Steps between C-alpha positions, in 0.01 A plus 500: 500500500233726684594811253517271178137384579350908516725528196326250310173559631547903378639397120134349469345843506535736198791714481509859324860626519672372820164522646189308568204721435173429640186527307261708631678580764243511810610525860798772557799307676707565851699309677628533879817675585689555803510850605847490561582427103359765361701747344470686154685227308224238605183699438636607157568163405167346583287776333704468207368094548145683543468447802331802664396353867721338764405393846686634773666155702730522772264777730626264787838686493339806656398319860690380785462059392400478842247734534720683792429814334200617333724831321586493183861670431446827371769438187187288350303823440817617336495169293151495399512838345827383332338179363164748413721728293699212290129380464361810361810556279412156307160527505462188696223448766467336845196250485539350836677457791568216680482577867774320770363154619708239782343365812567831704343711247178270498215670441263251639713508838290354821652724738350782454765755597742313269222517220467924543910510515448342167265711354713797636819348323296491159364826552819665504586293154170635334604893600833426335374374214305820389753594251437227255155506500366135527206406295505184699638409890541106544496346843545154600173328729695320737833334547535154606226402788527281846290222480108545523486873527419590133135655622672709752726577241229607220349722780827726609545519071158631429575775779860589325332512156250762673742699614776450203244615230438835600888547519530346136191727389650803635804435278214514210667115464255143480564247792552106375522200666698282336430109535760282655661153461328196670497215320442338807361618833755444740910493395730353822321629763348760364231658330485643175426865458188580442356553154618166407164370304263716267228384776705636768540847332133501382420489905759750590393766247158497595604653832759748342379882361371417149752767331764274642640287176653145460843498373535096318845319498525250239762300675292488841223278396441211236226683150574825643211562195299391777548757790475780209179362384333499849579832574454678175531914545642483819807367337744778488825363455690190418849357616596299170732201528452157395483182733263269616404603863701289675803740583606860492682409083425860378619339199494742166168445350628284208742278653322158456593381892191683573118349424298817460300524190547834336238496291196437770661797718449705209171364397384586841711838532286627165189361662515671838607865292841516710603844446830465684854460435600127416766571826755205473689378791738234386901410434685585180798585390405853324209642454469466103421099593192640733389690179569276243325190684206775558448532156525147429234362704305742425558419059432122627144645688425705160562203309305239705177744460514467120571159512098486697341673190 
């Protein structure tokens, strides 16, 4: 039922061939992909989708899960430069990276020797990473939080953002933040991470370095139009899925579960001059459904702006 839904919501758009084509075309397109699916095959297919970006998921797979060791295997250096070359074959480009997150690689930590074994761990990730040259390196703010603590927490972050931007500058890369689901402050008995409200990451970015971006996720919080609006240029990436803020969906951007409205986001992307990648991070079955849906929305914005005049 799901699948029959996109389908019918994709035969709206305008096909040309087996193909929707978008009209003046005007963010290029990635999507996220596990490092360990990337072979020549894969890359070949997508560019000949035009897709020319992917972001590189699945970094977790290079650390110890419980943080027991801060190494990372030496076969990854072999694997970036494997995963660099197929890149550079197909002429396809790594826009970001989405650093390893879970509650022992926190980098808002309280214990302070756990928080530095942290930053060590992610360290070693960034050095690997040099390969594939990164325009952008993505790090969550916080896992999930003990009770009444978020202040403590916001202080140990702004020190790991210090510290983690001149690592990510050094790789000639862009640190982002990227907001985080919250519909709610507390979930059992916990906290949310933080990020969770565009008033929350308004306060926390006026204590990081101002070169340090905000990466928005369109499934973490209800208008994401919003978030993108009150931070303007310091927007620098995007995590593109639909839902309504309520729950980690990721849906693909045109399945009509989700409650995002396209055509604000990309009101408000034109109006703050995003000059990134429109980076999705969603399900699908294959990739030409990320594309096609792309260039649907996007005929349905052009559309809806003639309609005005």
């Amino acid at each position: 039922m799901k699948n029959l839904l996109i389908t019918l919501f994709l035969l709206l758009g305008s096909f040309s061939g087996n193909q929707i084509q978008a009209k003046d075309k005007k963010f290029p397109i990635g999507y996220a992909l596990d490092i360990k699916k990337i072979t020549d095959e894969k890359i070949k297919y997508i560019k000949g989708l035009g897709i020319d970006y992917i972001e590189l998921a699945g970094i977790g797979a290079m650390l110890e899960k419980n943080l027991q060791e801060t190494t990372v295997d030496a076969k990854w250096n072999v694997r970036m430069q494997e995963i660099a070359d197929i890149l550079k074959r197909h002429k396809v480009k790594v826009w970001s990276v989405h650093m390893p997150f879970s509650k022992h690689l926190d980098i808002s930590r309280l214990d302070e020797e756990g928080r530095l074994r942290v930053l060590e761990a992610q360290n070693n990730v960034l050095k690997v990473l040099k390969p594939v040259k990164p325009h952008i390196v993505l790090f969550h703010p916080s896992f999930y939080l003990e009770k009444n603590v978020r202040d403590q927490r916001a202080m140990q972050l702004k020190k790991s953002v210090e510290s983690l931007n001149k690592s990510v500058k050094a790789l000639r890369a862009t640190m982002v933040v990227e907001n985080m689901l919250g519909p709610e402050l507390t979930v059992g008995d916990r906290e949310r991470p933080l990020m969770r409200t565009v008033e929350e990451a308004q306060v926390l970015f006026k204590t990081f370095p101002k070169d340090v971006g905000i990466a928005v996720d369109f499934c973490h919080i209800a208008r994401p139009e919003n978030l993108l609006a009150a931070f303007g240029s310091r927007v620098k990436t995007l995590h593109v899925s639909n839902g309504n803020g309520k729950a980690e969906d990721h849906l693909l951007p045109c399945d009509p579960r989700g409650s995002n409205d396209w055509n604000a986001i990309f009101a408000t992307l034109e109006r703050i001059k995003y000059k990134g990648v429109y980076m999705h991070e969603c399900k699908f079955n294959d990739e030409e459904e990320i594309v096609e849906c792309y260039n649907t929305l996007w005929n349905n914005y052009q559309t809806s702006k003639k309609s005005k005049h």
